[in-house]
CSV table of C-alpha atoms in Angstrom, one decimal:
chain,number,residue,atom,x,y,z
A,1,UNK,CA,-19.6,-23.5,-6.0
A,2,UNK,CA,-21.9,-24.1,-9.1
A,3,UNK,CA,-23.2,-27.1,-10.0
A,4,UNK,CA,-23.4,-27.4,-13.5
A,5,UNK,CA,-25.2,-30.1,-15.6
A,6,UNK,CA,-22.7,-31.4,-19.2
A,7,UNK,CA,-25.7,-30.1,-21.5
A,8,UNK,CA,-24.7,-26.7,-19.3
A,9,UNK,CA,-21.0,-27.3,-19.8
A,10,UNK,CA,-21.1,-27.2,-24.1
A,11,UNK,CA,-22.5,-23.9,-23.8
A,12,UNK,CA,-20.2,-22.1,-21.1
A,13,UNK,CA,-18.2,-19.2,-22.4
A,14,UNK,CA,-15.7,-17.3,-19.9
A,15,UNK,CA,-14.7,-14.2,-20.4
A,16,UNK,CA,-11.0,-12.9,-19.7
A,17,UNK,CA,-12.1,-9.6,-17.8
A,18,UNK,CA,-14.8,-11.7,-16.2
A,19,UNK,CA,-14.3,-11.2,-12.0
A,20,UNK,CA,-16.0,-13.3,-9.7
A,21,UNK,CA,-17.0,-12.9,-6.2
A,22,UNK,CA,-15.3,-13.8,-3.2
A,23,UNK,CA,-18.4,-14.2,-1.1
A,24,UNK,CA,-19.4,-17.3,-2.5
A,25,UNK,CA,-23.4,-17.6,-1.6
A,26,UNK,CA,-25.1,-21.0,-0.8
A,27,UNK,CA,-28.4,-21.2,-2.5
A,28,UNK,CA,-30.7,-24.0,-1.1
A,29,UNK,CA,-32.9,-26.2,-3.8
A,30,UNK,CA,-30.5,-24.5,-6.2
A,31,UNK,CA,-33.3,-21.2,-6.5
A,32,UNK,CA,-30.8,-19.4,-8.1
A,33,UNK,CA,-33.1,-16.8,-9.5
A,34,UNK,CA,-32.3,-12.7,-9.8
A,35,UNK,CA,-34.0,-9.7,-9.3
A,36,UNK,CA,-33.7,-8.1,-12.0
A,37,UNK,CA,-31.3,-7.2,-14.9
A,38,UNK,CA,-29.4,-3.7,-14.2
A,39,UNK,CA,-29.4,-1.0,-16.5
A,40,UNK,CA,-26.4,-2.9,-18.2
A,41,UNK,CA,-27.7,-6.0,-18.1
A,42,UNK,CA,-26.3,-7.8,-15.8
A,43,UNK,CA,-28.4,-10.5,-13.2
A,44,UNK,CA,-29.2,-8.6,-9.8
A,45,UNK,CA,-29.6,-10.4,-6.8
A,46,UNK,CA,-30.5,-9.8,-3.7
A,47,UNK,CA,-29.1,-11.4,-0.7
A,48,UNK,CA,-29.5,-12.0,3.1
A,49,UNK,CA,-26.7,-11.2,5.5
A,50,UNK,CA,-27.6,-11.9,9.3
A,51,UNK,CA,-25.9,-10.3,12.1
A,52,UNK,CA,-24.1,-12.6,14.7
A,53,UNK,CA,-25.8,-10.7,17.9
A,54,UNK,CA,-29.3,-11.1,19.7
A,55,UNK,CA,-30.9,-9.1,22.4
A,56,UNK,CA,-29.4,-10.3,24.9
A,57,UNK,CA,-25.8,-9.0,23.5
A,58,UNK,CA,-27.2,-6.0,22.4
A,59,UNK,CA,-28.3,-5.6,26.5
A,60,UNK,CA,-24.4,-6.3,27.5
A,61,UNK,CA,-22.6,-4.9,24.9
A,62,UNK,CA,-20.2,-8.9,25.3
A,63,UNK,CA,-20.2,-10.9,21.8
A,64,UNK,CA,-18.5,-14.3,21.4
A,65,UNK,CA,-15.1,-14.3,19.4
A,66,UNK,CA,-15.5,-16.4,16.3
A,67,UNK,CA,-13.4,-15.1,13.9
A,68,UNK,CA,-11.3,-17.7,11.6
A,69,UNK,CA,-7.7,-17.4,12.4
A,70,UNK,CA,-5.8,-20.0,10.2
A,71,UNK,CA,-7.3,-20.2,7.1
A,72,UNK,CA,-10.7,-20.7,5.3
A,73,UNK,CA,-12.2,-23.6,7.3
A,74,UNK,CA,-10.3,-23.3,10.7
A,75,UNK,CA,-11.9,-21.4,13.5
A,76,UNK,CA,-10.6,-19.8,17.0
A,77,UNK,CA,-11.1,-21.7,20.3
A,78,UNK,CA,-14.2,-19.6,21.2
A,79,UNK,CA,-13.3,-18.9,24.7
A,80,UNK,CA,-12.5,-15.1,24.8
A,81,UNK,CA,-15.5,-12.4,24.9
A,82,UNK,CA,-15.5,-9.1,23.9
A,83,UNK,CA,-15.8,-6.6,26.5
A,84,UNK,CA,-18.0,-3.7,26.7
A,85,UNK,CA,-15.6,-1.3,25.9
A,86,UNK,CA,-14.5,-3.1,22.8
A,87,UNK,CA,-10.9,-2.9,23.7
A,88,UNK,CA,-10.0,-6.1,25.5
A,89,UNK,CA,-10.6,-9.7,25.5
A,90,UNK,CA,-11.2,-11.5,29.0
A,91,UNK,CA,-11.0,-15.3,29.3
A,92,UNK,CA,-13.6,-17.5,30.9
A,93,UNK,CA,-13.3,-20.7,33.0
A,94,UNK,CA,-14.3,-23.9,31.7
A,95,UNK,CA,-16.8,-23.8,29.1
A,96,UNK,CA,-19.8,-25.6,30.1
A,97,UNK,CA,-21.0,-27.4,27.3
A,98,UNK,CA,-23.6,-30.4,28.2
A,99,UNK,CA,-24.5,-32.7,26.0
A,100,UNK,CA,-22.9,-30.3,23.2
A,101,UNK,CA,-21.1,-32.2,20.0
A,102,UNK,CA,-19.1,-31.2,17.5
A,103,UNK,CA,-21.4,-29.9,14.2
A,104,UNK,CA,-20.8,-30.1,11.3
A,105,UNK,CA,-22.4,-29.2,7.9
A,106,UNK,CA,-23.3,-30.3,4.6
A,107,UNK,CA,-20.1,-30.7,3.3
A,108,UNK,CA,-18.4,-31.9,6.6
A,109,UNK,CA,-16.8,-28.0,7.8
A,110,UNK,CA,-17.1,-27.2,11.5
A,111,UNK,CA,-20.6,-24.9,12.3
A,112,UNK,CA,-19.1,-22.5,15.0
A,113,UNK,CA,-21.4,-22.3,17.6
A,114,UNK,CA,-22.1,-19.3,20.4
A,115,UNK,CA,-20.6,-20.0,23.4
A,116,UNK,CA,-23.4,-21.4,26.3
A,117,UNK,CA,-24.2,-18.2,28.8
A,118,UNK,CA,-24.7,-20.9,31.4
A,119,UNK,CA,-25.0,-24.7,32.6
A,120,UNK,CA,-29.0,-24.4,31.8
A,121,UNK,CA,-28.7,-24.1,27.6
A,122,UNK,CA,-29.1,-27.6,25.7
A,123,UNK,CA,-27.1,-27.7,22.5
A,124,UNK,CA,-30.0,-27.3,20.3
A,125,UNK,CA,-30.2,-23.7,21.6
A,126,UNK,CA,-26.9,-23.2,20.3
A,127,UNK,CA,-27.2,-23.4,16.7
A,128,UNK,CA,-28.2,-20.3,14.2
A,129,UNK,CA,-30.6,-19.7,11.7
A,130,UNK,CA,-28.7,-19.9,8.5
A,131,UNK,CA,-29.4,-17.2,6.2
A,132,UNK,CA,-29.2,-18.0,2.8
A,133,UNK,CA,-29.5,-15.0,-0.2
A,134,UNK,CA,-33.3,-15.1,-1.2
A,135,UNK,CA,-33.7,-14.6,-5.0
A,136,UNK,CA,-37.1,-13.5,-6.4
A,137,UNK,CA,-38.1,-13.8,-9.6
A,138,UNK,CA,-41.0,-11.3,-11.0
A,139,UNK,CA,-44.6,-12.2,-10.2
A,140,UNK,CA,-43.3,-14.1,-6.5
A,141,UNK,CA,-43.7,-10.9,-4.0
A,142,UNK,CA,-45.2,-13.8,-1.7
A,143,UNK,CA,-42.1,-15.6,-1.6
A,144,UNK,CA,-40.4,-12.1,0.1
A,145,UNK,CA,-42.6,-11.9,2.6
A,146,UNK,CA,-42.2,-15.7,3.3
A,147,UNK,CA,-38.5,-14.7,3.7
A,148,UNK,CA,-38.9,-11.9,5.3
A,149,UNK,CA,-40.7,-13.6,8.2
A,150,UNK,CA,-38.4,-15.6,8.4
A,151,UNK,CA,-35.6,-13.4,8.8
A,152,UNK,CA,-35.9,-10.9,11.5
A,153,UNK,CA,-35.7,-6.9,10.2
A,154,UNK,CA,-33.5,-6.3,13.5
A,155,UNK,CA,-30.9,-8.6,12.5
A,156,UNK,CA,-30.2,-8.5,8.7
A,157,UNK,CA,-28.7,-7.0,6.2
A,158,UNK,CA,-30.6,-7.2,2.6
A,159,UNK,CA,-28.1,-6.1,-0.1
A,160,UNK,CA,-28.7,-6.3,-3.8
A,161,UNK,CA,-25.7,-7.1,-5.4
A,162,UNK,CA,-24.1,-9.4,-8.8
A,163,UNK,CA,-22.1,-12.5,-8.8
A,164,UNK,CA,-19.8,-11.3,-11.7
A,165,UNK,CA,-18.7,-8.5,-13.3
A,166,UNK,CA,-16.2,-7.3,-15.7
A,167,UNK,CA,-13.6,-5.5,-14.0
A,168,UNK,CA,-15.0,-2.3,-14.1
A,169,UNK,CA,-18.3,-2.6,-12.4
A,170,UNK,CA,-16.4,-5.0,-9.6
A,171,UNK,CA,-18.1,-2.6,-7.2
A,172,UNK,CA,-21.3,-4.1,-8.1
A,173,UNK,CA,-20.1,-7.3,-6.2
A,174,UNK,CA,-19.6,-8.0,-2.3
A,175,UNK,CA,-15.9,-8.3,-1.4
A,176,UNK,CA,-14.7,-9.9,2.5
A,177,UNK,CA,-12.9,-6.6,3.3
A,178,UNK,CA,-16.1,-4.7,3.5
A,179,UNK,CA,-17.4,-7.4,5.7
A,180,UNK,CA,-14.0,-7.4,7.6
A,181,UNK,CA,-14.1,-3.8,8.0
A,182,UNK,CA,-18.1,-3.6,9.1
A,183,UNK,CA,-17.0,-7.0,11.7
A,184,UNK,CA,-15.1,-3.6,13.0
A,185,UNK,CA,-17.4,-0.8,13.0
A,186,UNK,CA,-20.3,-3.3,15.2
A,187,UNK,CA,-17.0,-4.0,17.9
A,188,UNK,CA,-15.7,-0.7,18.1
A,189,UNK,CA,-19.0,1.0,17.5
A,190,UNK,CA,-18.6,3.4,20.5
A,191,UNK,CA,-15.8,4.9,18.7
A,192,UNK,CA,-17.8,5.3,16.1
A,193,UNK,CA,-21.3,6.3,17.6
A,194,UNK,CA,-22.2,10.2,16.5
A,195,UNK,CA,-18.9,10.6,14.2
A,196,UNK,CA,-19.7,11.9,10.6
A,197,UNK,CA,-18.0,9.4,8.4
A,198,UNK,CA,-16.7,9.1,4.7
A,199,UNK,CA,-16.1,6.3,2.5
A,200,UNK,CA,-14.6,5.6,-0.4
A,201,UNK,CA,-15.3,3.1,-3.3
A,202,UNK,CA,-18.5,2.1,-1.4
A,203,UNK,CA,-19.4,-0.2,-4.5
A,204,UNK,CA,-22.7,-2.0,-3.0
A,205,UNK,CA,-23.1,0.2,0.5
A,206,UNK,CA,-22.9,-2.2,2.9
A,207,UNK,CA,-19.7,-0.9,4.8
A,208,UNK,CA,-21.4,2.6,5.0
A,209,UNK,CA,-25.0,1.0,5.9
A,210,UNK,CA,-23.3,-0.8,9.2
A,211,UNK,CA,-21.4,2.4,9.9
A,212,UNK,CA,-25.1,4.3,9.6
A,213,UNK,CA,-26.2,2.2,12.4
A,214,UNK,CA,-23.6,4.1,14.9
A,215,UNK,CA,-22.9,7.2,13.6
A,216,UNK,CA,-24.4,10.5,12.8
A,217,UNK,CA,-23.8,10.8,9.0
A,218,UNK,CA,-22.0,9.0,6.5
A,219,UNK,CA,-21.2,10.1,3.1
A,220,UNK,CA,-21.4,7.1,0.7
A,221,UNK,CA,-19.3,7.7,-2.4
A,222,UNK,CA,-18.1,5.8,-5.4
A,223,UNK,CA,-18.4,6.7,-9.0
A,224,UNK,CA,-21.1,5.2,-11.7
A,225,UNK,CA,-24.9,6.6,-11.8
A,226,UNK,CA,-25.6,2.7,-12.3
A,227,UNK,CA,-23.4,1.5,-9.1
A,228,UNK,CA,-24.9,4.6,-7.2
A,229,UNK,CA,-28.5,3.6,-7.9
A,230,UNK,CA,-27.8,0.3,-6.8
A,231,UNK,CA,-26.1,1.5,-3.3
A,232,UNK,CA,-29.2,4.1,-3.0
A,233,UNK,CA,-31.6,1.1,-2.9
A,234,UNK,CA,-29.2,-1.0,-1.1
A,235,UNK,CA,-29.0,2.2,1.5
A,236,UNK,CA,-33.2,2.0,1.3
A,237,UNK,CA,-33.8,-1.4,1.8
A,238,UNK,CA,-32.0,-1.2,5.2
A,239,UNK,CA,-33.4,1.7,7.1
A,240,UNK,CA,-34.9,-0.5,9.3
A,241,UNK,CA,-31.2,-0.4,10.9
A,242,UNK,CA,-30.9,3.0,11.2
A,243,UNK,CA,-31.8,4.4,15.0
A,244,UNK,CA,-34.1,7.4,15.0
A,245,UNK,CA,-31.8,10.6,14.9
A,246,UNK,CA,-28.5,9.1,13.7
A,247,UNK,CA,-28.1,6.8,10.9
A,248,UNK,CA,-28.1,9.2,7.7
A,249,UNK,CA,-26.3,7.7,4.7
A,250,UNK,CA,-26.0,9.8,1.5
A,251,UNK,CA,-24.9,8.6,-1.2
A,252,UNK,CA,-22.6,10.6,-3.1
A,253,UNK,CA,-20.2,10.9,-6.6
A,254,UNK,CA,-16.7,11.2,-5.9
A,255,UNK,CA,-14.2,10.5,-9.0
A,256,UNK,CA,-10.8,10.1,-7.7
A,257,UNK,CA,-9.3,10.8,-10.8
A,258,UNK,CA,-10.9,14.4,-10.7
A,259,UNK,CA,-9.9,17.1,-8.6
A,260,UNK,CA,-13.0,18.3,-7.1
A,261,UNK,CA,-16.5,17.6,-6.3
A,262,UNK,CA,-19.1,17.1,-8.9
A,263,UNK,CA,-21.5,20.4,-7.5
A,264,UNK,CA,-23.4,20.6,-11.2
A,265,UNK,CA,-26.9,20.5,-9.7
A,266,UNK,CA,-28.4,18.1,-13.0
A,267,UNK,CA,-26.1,15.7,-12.0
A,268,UNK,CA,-27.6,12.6,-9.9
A,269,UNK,CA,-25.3,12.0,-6.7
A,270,UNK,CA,-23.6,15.3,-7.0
A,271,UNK,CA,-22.9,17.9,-3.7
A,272,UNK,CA,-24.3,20.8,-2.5
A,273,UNK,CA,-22.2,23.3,-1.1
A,274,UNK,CA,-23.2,23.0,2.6
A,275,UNK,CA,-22.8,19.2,1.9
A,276,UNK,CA,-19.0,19.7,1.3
A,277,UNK,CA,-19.0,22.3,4.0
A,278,UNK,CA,-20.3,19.7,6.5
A,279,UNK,CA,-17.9,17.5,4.9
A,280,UNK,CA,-15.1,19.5,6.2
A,281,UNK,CA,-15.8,20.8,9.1
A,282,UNK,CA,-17.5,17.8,10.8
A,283,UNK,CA,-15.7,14.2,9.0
A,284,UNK,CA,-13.4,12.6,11.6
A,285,UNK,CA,-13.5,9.2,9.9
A,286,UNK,CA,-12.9,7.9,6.9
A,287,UNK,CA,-12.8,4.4,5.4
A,288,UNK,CA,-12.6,2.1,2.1
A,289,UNK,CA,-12.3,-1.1,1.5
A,290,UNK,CA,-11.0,-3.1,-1.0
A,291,UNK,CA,-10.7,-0.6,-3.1
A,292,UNK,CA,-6.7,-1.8,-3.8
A,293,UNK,CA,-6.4,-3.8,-7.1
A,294,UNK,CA,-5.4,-1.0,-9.7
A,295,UNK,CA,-2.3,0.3,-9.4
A,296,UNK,CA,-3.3,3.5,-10.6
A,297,UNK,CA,-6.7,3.7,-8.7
A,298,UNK,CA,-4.8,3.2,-5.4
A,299,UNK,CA,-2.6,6.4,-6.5
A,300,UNK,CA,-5.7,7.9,-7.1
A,301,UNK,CA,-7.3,7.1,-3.9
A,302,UNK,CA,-3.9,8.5,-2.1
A,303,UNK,CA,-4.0,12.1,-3.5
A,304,UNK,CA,-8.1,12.1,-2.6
A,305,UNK,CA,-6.7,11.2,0.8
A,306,UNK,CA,-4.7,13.9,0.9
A,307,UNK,CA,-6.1,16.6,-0.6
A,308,UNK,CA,-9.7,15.9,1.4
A,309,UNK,CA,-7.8,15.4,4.4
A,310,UNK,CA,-6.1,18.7,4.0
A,311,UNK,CA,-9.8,20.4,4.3
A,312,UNK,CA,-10.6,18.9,7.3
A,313,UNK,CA,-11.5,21.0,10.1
A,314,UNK,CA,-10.8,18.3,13.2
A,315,UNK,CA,-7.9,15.7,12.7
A,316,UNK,CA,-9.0,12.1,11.3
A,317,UNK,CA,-8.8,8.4,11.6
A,318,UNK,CA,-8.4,6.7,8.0
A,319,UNK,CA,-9.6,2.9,8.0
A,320,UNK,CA,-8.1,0.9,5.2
A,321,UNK,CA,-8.9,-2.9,4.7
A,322,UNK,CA,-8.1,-5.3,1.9
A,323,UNK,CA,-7.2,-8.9,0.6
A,324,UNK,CA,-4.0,-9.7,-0.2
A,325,UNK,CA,-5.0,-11.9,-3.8
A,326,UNK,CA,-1.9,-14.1,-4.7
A,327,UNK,CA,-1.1,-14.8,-8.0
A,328,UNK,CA,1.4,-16.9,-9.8
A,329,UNK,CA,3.2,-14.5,-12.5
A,330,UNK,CA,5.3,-15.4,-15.3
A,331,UNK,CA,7.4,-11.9,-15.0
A,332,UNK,CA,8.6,-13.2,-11.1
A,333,UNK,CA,8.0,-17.1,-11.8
A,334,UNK,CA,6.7,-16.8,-8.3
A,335,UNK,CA,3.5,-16.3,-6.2
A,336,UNK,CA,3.0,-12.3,-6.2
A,337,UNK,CA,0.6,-9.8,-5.3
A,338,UNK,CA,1.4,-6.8,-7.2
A,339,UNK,CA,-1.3,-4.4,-6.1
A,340,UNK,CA,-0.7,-5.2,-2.2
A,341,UNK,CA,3.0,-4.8,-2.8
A,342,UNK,CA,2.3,-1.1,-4.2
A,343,UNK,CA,-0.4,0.3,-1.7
A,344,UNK,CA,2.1,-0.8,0.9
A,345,UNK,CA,4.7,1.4,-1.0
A,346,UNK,CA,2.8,3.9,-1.3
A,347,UNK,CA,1.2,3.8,2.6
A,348,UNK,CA,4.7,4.2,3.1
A,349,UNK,CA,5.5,7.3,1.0
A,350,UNK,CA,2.3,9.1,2.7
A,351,UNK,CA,4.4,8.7,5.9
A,352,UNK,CA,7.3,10.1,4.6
A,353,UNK,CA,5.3,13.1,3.1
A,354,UNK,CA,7.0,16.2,4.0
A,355,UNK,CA,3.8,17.9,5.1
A,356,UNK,CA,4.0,21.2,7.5
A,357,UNK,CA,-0.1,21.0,7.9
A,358,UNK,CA,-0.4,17.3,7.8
A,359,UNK,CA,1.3,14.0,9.5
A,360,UNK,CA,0.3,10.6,8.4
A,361,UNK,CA,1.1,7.8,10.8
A,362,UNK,CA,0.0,4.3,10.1
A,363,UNK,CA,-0.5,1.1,12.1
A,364,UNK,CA,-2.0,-2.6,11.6
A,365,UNK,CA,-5.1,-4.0,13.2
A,366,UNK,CA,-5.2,-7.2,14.8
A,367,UNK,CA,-7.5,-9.4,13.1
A,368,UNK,CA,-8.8,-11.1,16.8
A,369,UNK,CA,-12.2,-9.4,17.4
A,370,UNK,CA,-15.3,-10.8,16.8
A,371,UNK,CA,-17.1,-11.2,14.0
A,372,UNK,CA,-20.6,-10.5,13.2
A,373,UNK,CA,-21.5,-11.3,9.6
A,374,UNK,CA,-21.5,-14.8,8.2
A,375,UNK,CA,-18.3,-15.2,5.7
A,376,UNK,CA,-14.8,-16.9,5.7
A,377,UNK,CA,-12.3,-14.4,7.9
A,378,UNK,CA,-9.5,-15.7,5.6
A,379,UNK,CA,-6.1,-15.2,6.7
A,380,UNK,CA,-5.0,-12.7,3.3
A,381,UNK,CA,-7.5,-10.2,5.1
């Protein structure tokens, strides 16, 4: 939400390809200042994103469940933990919760709190840090490193990233599903640990950063020299989450609409040969997310699918996640969602594929396991 003074209001002007964010960012003392304008012009800004985990999870490998269930605003019960294997939920006697009250925030929604470990913590233990996105202005390095010790390196994700975009340079922006699908990656992340991973459409890199924290190598691909310099920093500012020996992201070209790698050596992003030959014969995982809003993109996406999947070397694990965005349309005088409706048809035809070297089988995720970024876990996930 913006607030917006009426001398502001005579001089708004929207435009009809304009796209806005989901993640909608809180900015305290309204310092809503960029970075920097991008090579197209467009405001830059740089944002905080903390990790829901401390050293004492990281020790037991158990995380509190607090992922929104029934909308924007309503949160699970909180009394299932994660266990260390990641593949099932245990639940704990009475919760324990002294002198603990319901909290709520500015505008009167429920703070979700970690569960107490034991009889001994007082409430005020309970409560997080709030991390808000920290925009600098030229000239005010001293206000980053008043942020920055603030906000521990071990615990957050700094992405730099717009607020609006025309429709195509919506990569440029952070969408839920790449929250979703990292929320995934930091449960499962012993699946994932050592795996040489691709993704798709990584728009600002922070799907491919969480996945460098647990596996071996990730390829980080997308399309735009101007997108891709903004995941490269994005992919720089966050090696302090990378562990020593594992945690290489590259980030890469890869047009859908093409039919091979961009290998032209004066090309920024493009692949070496050994690059596409590790590609091949190592890649057991490959992901995107929300990448589904084009109907002709998603058919695009399908045959890279395909015909990168028929390289592989080792059988692979795709991971797909999107929103479902409802709209009202004239054509169907009824609430649609067009673009959902055809990568389900379409998920469905890669099923069907009469394949003798390949077999496509598909299945949904359950949405119950925890969550460890700060956003709304909305039920169209």
């Amino acid at each position: 939400m913006v607030d917006v003074t009426e001398k502001e209001m005579d001089n708004i002007t929207f435009k009809s390809d304009t796209v806005l964010s989901d993640v909608h960012l809180h900015c305290p003392n309204k310092r809503h200042l960029m970075v920097r304008l991008n090579a197209v012009g467009q405001p830059v800004f740089l944002s905080y994103f903390k990790l829901l985990w401390n050293t004492e999870d990281l020790a037991s490998e158990k995380h509190v469940r607090e992922a929104t269930t029934e909308g924007e605003h309503q949160y699970g019960s909180g009394d299932e933990l994660c266990e260390k294997d990641g593949n099932s939920l245990k639940k704990e006697g009475g919760l324990s919760s002294k002198g603990l009250e319901a909290l709520l925030d500015d505008d009167g929604d429920l703070e979700v709190v970690r569960r107490p470990r034991s009889a001994d913590v007082e409430a005020e233990d309970l409560l997080r840090d709030r991390v808000y996105p920290v925009i600098l202005m030229k000239g005010k390095e001293d206000a980053f490193e008043e942020e920055e010790q603030k906000c521990p390196c071990s615990d957050v994700v700094k992405i730099e990233h717009t607020m609006a975009t025309p429709l195509e340079d919506v990569g440029k922006q952070v969408w839920r599903a790449a929250f979703l699908l990292a929320d995934y990656i930091l449960f499962k992340r012993d699946t994932f640990r050592c795996c040489s991973v691709l993704e798709l459409g990584c728009g600002t890199g922070i799907t491919s950063i969480i996945m460098g924290t647990v596996a071996k190598r990730v390829y980080c691909t997308d399309v735009g020299e101007d997108l891709l310099a903004m995941c490269e920093q994005n992919v720089a500012l966050n090696k302090h989450l990378m562990e020593p020996g594992r945690g290489e992201v590259k980030v890469k070209e890869l047009d859908w609409l093409k039919e091979e790698f961009c290998t032209d050596p004066e090309a920024p992003y493009s692949w070496s040969e050994e690059e596409i030959a590790d590609l091949h014969d190592h890649c057991t995982v490959i992901m995107a997310a929300d990448v589904f809003y084009e109907d002709e993109l998603t058919d695009a996406l399908f045959r890279t699918l395909h015909r990168i999947a028929r390289n592989l070397r080792n059988s692979c694990t795709i991971y797909l996640a999107l929103e479902k965005r409802l709209n009202f349309t004239l054509r169907h005088m009824d609430v649609t969602c067009e673009a959902y409706s055809h990568f389900r048809n379409t998920l469905s035809d890669l099923e069907h594929l009469q394949d003798r070297k390949m077999k496509y089988t598909a299945e949904p995720i359950k949405l119950d396991f925890c969550q460890f970024l700060i956003y709304e876990r909305i039920e169209q996930l």
